[in-house]
Coordinates of C-alpha atoms and ligand atoms in Angstrom, one line a residue:
M131 CA -24.6 -29.8 6.0
Q132 CA -24.5 -26.5 8.9
T133 CA -24.1 -22.8 7.8
L134 CA -22.4 -22.3 10.7
D135 CA -20.5 -26.6 10.3
R136 CA -20.0 -25.2 6.8
L137 CA -17.8 -22.0 7.4
R138 CA -16.4 -23.9 10.7
M139 CA -14.5 -26.4 7.6
L140 CA -13.2 -23.5 5.6
I141 CA -11.6 -21.9 8.0
E142 CA -9.9 -26.0 9.4
R143 CA -9.6 -25.9 5.6
N144 CA -7.8 -22.5 4.8
G145 CA -5.4 -23.5 7.9
G146 CA -7.2 -21.9 10.5
F147 CA -7.7 -19.7 12.6
V148 CA -5.3 -16.8 13.5
N149 CA -6.4 -14.4 16.3
A150 CA -4.6 -11.8 15.4
H151 CA -5.2 -9.0 18.3
A152 CA -4.7 -10.3 22.4
H153 CA -3.0 -10.2 25.4
F154 CA -2.4 -12.7 26.7
D155 CA -0.1 -12.0 28.9
R156 CA -2.6 -10.4 31.1
A157 CA -5.9 -13.8 30.3
Y158 CA -6.8 -15.1 33.3
T159 CA -6.4 -12.4 35.3
A160 CA -9.8 -11.8 36.4
Q161 CA -10.6 -12.4 40.5
T162 CA -13.6 -12.8 42.5
S163 CA -12.8 -9.5 44.0
D164 CA -12.5 -7.9 40.6
F165 CA -16.5 -7.8 40.8
E166 CA -17.4 -7.0 44.5
N167 CA -15.3 -3.2 43.9
N168 CA -17.0 -3.0 41.0
N169 CA -14.3 -2.6 38.7
V170 CA -15.2 -4.9 35.6
N171 CA -17.6 -1.6 35.3
A172 CA -14.9 1.1 35.5
H173 CA -14.5 3.3 31.9
L174 CA -12.1 2.2 29.8
F175 CA -8.6 4.5 31.3
K176 CA -9.6 3.5 35.0
K177 CA -8.6 0.6 33.4
W178 CA -5.3 1.2 32.2
E179 CA -4.2 1.7 36.1
L180 CA -5.9 -0.9 36.7
V181 CA -3.6 -3.4 35.7
N182 CA -1.0 -1.7 37.4
K183 CA -0.9 -4.2 40.9
F184 CA -0.6 -7.5 38.8
K185 CA 2.3 -5.9 36.0
S186 CA 3.6 -4.6 39.6
E187 CA 3.2 -7.8 41.3
S188 CA 3.8 -10.3 38.3
S189 CA 7.1 -12.5 38.3
I190 CA 8.8 -14.0 35.0
E191 CA 6.7 -17.4 36.3
R192 CA 3.9 -16.1 36.5
Y193 CA 3.8 -13.4 33.1
Y194 CA 4.2 -16.8 31.3
N195 CA 2.1 -19.1 33.2
H196 CA -0.8 -16.4 31.9
I197 CA 0.7 -15.9 28.4
S198 CA 1.3 -20.2 28.0
E199 CA -2.7 -20.6 29.9
A200 CA -3.7 -18.8 27.2
I201 CA -2.4 -20.8 24.6
A202 CA -2.6 -23.9 25.7
I203 CA -6.6 -22.6 26.1
Q204 CA -6.8 -21.5 22.2
V205 CA -4.6 -24.9 21.4
K206 CA -7.0 -27.4 23.1
M207 CA -10.7 -25.1 21.5
G208 CA -8.9 -26.1 18.7
W209 CA -9.8 -22.8 16.7
S210 CA -6.5 -21.3 16.1
N211 CA -2.9 -21.3 15.9
A212 CA -1.3 -18.6 15.7
A213 CA -2.0 -15.1 17.0
L214 CA -0.3 -11.6 17.8
S215 CA 0.0 -10.7 21.9
F216 CA 0.6 -7.1 23.0
I217 CA 3.1 -7.8 25.4
D218 CA 3.2 -5.2 28.7
C219 CA 7.2 -3.3 28.5
D220 CA 7.3 -0.2 30.3
Q221 CA 8.4 1.3 34.3
I222 CA 5.8 -0.9 35.6
S223 CA 5.8 -4.4 34.6
E224 CA 9.6 -4.0 33.2
N225 CA 10.6 -6.8 30.6
R226 CA 9.7 -9.0 32.6
A227 CA 6.9 -9.5 30.6
L228 CA 8.7 -9.5 27.3
T229 CA 10.9 -12.1 28.5
A230 CA 8.2 -15.0 29.5
A231 CA 6.7 -13.7 26.1
L232 CA 10.0 -15.0 23.9
K233 CA 10.5 -17.5 26.3
A234 CA 6.6 -18.8 25.3
K235 CA 7.2 -18.9 22.2
R236 CA 10.3 -20.8 22.2
D237 CA 8.3 -23.6 23.0
W238 CA 5.6 -23.1 21.8
E239 CA 7.5 -23.1 18.3
G240 CA 5.6 -25.6 16.0
T241 CA 2.5 -25.6 17.9
Y242 CA 1.7 -22.4 17.9
D243 CA 3.0 -20.1 16.3
L244 CA 3.3 -16.6 18.2
K245 CA 4.2 -13.3 17.2
I246 CA 4.6 -9.9 20.3
A247 CA 3.8 -6.4 19.9
C248 CA 4.7 -4.3 22.6
Q249 CA 2.0 -2.7 25.0
T250 CA 3.1 1.1 25.5
L251 CA 0.0 1.5 28.8
Q252 CA 2.5 4.6 29.3
G253 CA 2.9 6.4 26.3
V254 CA 5.4 6.2 25.2
L255 CA 6.1 10.5 25.0
E256 CA 7.0 11.4 28.8
P257 CA 10.7 10.7 29.6
E258 CA 10.7 7.0 32.4
P259 CA 8.1 5.0 29.4
R260 CA 10.3 6.1 26.4
K261 CA 12.9 4.6 28.3
W262 CA 11.4 1.3 27.9
F263 CA 10.1 1.8 24.8
D264 CA 13.6 2.9 23.3
K265 CA 15.0 0.1 25.2
Y266 CA 13.0 -3.2 24.3
A267 CA 11.1 -2.3 20.6
G268 CA 13.7 -4.2 18.6
A269 CA 12.3 -7.2 21.3
F270 CA 9.2 -7.5 19.6
D271 CA 7.7 -8.9 16.0
V272 CA 6.1 -5.6 15.2
I273 CA 5.3 -2.2 17.3
G274 CA 2.0 -1.6 19.1
G275 CA 0.7 1.7 19.8
L276 CA -1.7 3.2 22.0
P277 CA -2.2 7.3 20.8
R278 CA -4.7 7.6 23.7
K279 CA -2.3 7.3 25.5
D280 CA -0.7 9.9 25.0
E281 CA -3.9 12.9 24.7
G282 CA -3.3 15.7 23.2
R283 CA -0.4 14.6 21.9
E284 CA -1.9 11.0 19.9
A285 CA 0.2 12.6 16.1
E286 CA 3.5 12.6 18.0
H287 CA 2.8 9.4 20.1
I288 CA 1.8 7.4 16.1
D289 CA 5.1 9.9 14.8
V290 CA 7.6 7.4 17.2
L291 CA 6.2 4.2 16.5
M292 CA 6.3 5.0 13.2
K293 CA 9.7 5.4 12.8
T294 CA 11.2 3.5 15.4
A295 CA 8.5 0.2 13.4
K296 CA 10.4 2.0 9.8
C297 CA 14.2 1.4 11.6
N298 CA 13.6 -2.1 12.8
G299 CA 11.8 -3.2 9.8
Q300 CA 8.0 -3.9 11.3
R301 CA 5.0 -3.8 11.4
V302 CA 2.6 -1.4 13.8
H303 CA -0.1 -1.8 15.3
V304 CA -2.7 0.8 16.7
H305 CA -5.7 1.4 19.3
V306 CA -8.0 3.4 17.3
D307 CA -11.6 4.4 18.2
Q308 CA -12.2 2.4 20.6
L309 CA -14.6 4.5 22.1
N310 CA -17.3 4.4 19.8
S311 CA -17.4 8.0 19.4
S312 CA -18.4 10.8 17.1
D313 CA -15.8 12.9 19.1
E314 CA -12.4 10.5 17.3
K315 CA -10.8 10.6 14.3
E316 CA -8.4 9.0 14.9
T317 CA -7.7 6.5 12.3
E318 CA -8.4 9.3 9.5
L319 CA -4.9 10.3 11.7
L320 CA -3.7 6.7 11.7
A321 CA -4.4 6.8 7.8
R322 CA -2.6 10.2 7.1
K323 CA 0.1 9.4 9.6
T324 CA 1.3 6.3 7.7
I325 CA 1.3 7.8 3.7
E326 CA 3.0 11.0 5.8
H327 CA 5.3 8.2 6.6
G328 CA 5.5 6.1 3.8
M329 CA 4.5 2.8 5.6
E330 CA 1.7 2.0 3.0
G331 CA 0.6 -1.5 3.6
R332 CA 2.4 -1.7 6.6
V333 CA -0.7 -0.1 9.3
T334 CA -3.0 -2.6 11.0
A335 CA -5.6 -0.3 12.9
V336 CA -7.1 -2.4 16.0
H337 CA -11.2 -1.6 16.5
S338 CA -12.0 1.2 14.3
I339 CA -15.5 1.5 16.2
S340 CA -15.7 4.9 16.4
L341 CA -15.6 5.4 12.7
A342 CA -19.1 3.8 12.3
C343 CA -20.9 6.9 13.7
H344 CA -19.6 8.7 12.0
P345 CA -22.3 10.6 8.8
E346 CA -21.1 8.3 5.7
K347 CA -20.4 11.3 3.8
Y348 CA -16.8 11.5 6.8
R349 CA -16.5 7.7 6.1
K350 CA -16.4 7.5 2.5
E351 CA -13.2 9.9 2.6
V352 CA -11.4 7.8 5.8
Y353 CA -12.0 5.0 3.6
K354 CA -10.3 6.8 0.8
M355 CA -7.1 7.5 2.6
C356 CA -7.4 3.8 3.9
L357 CA -7.1 2.2 0.3
D358 CA -4.5 4.9 -0.7
A359 CA -3.0 3.9 3.1
D360 CA -3.4 0.2 2.6
L361 CA -4.5 -0.1 6.1
S362 CA -5.3 -2.8 7.0
F363 CA -7.9 -3.5 10.5
I364 CA -8.1 -5.6 13.3
S365 CA -11.6 -6.0 14.5
C366 CA -12.1 -7.4 17.3
P367 CA -15.8 -7.7 17.6
T368 CA -16.8 -8.7 22.0
A369 CA -14.5 -6.1 23.0
W370 CA -16.2 -3.7 22.4
I371 CA -19.9 -4.7 21.5
D372 CA -21.1 -4.0 24.4
H373 CA -20.5 -0.4 24.6
R374 CA -22.6 1.3 27.8
R375 CA -25.3 3.5 26.3
N376 CA -25.9 7.0 26.3
E377 CA -28.1 10.3 25.5
R378 CA -26.2 11.6 22.9
L379 CA -27.6 10.7 19.0
T380 CA -25.1 9.7 16.4
V381 CA -26.0 7.3 13.6
T382 CA -27.3 4.1 13.5
H383 CA -24.7 0.9 14.1
N384 CA -23.5 -1.7 16.1
A385 CA -20.1 -0.3 17.9
I386 CA -17.9 -2.2 15.9
T387 CA -15.7 -2.5 13.4
P388 CA -18.3 -1.4 10.3
I389 CA -16.6 -3.8 8.0
D390 CA -19.9 -4.8 6.0
E391 CA -18.2 -1.5 4.7
M392 CA -14.5 -2.3 4.3
V393 CA -14.5 -6.0 2.8
P394 CA -16.7 -4.7 0.3
L395 CA -14.1 -1.3 -0.5
G396 CA -10.9 -3.9 -0.8
L397 CA -9.3 -3.2 2.9
C398 CA -8.6 -5.7 4.8
V399 CA -9.8 -6.8 7.8
A400 CA -8.6 -9.6 10.2
I401 CA -9.9 -10.6 13.6
G402 CA -8.4 -10.5 17.3
S403 CA -10.3 -11.7 20.6
D404 CA -8.7 -8.8 22.5
N405 CA -8.8 -9.6 26.1
I406 CA -9.2 -12.5 27.5
C407 CA -10.7 -13.5 30.9
D408 CA -9.5 -10.0 32.8
V409 CA -10.7 -7.2 34.2
Y410 CA -11.8 -5.9 31.5
K411 CA -13.4 -9.0 30.2
P412 CA -14.2 -11.1 32.3
F413 CA -16.8 -13.3 30.4
S414 CA -14.2 -13.2 27.3
D415 CA -13.8 -16.5 26.7
G416 CA -10.9 -16.0 23.7
D417 CA -13.2 -18.5 21.7
M418 CA -13.0 -17.1 18.0
M419 CA -16.2 -18.7 16.8
A420 CA -18.0 -16.5 19.1
E421 CA -15.8 -14.0 18.4
L422 CA -16.7 -14.5 14.4
R423 CA -20.1 -14.8 14.4
F424 CA -20.5 -11.9 16.2
L425 CA -19.1 -9.9 14.4
L426 CA -20.8 -11.7 11.4
E427 CA -24.2 -10.8 13.6
A428 CA -23.5 -7.5 14.1
T429 CA -23.0 -5.7 10.4
H430 CA -25.6 -8.5 8.8
F431 CA -22.0 -9.4 7.3
Y432 CA -22.6 -12.6 5.1
D433 CA -20.0 -13.0 2.7
I434 CA -18.3 -16.8 3.4
D435 CA -15.4 -16.3 1.2
S436 CA -14.9 -13.2 3.2
L437 CA -15.5 -14.6 6.2
V438 CA -12.8 -16.9 5.6
K439 CA -10.2 -15.2 4.9
I440 CA -10.9 -12.4 7.9
A441 CA -10.7 -15.7 10.4
T442 CA -7.8 -16.6 8.1
E443 CA -5.1 -15.6 6.1
N444 CA -5.7 -11.8 6.2
G445 CA -4.6 -12.1 9.9
R446 CA -1.5 -14.2 8.9
K447 CA -0.6 -11.6 6.6
I448 CA -0.7 -8.7 9.3
I449 CA 0.4 -10.3 12.4
S450 CA 4.4 -10.6 11.2
Ligands
ZN59 ZN1 -5.7 -4.0 22.8

């Protein structure tokens, strides 16, 4: 049997893929016009604003169709039967995406286990987005965060997430260290905040790419902190492997969560597709086997038992 077939068989035997991080509400929204006007090549921060047009125009029904189509295709591919999707909930999308996601959750129950987290794409510190966050946070399975959206006040952003999650008995998933830059130290901040709020074992870092840019001494210190915080990780391999070339000198690495260092230390790692066929990742199809192959190749990580856990049970553990 070929190694890849064996890996696939073991994943199926262990319950199938868990897509631990996705944005199903915007799946299959990439347009030909996004290529014509070069939106697909915009910087991440610009794309955060570009999605506003879709968000403001989308009805509950349209959101439902995108979420449901994403689930249907995940099921059809045969790889995944559970996911945690971030869902926009702010003054632009209002609660339309949330209402649609809750209906999709019910409709797919028994076939597909959909969990949802709030996507705080407008931050949580300004009065308007905060109003939406406070009103609807309790409707989500997991509290989601994006500290960079409240730039300069990232620690405060995380405080809001943690306090809310603690109050509601929810887990927290936070987008951190996305830009593959040694200027970023968000994984360290998240680990420190997890301990400060007594949320050990309840917090997950999504991405943590930039950690790989730092020298070994710093990485080791952060891993130790992450072990103390019992911080878990989600790697979304194709989401950031496309990081652009630049002239800055850093430690040699691939633009991916450094799981080859994390897993042997005992840190829990899961895998996600992140964006599927939208302005962020127009060619991504949500194929979880492709994601896993990118992960194992980009990190030269060949431990089959650990890869199976990353694909299945680790995700199940951290999405609910
Ligand atoms: Zn994301």
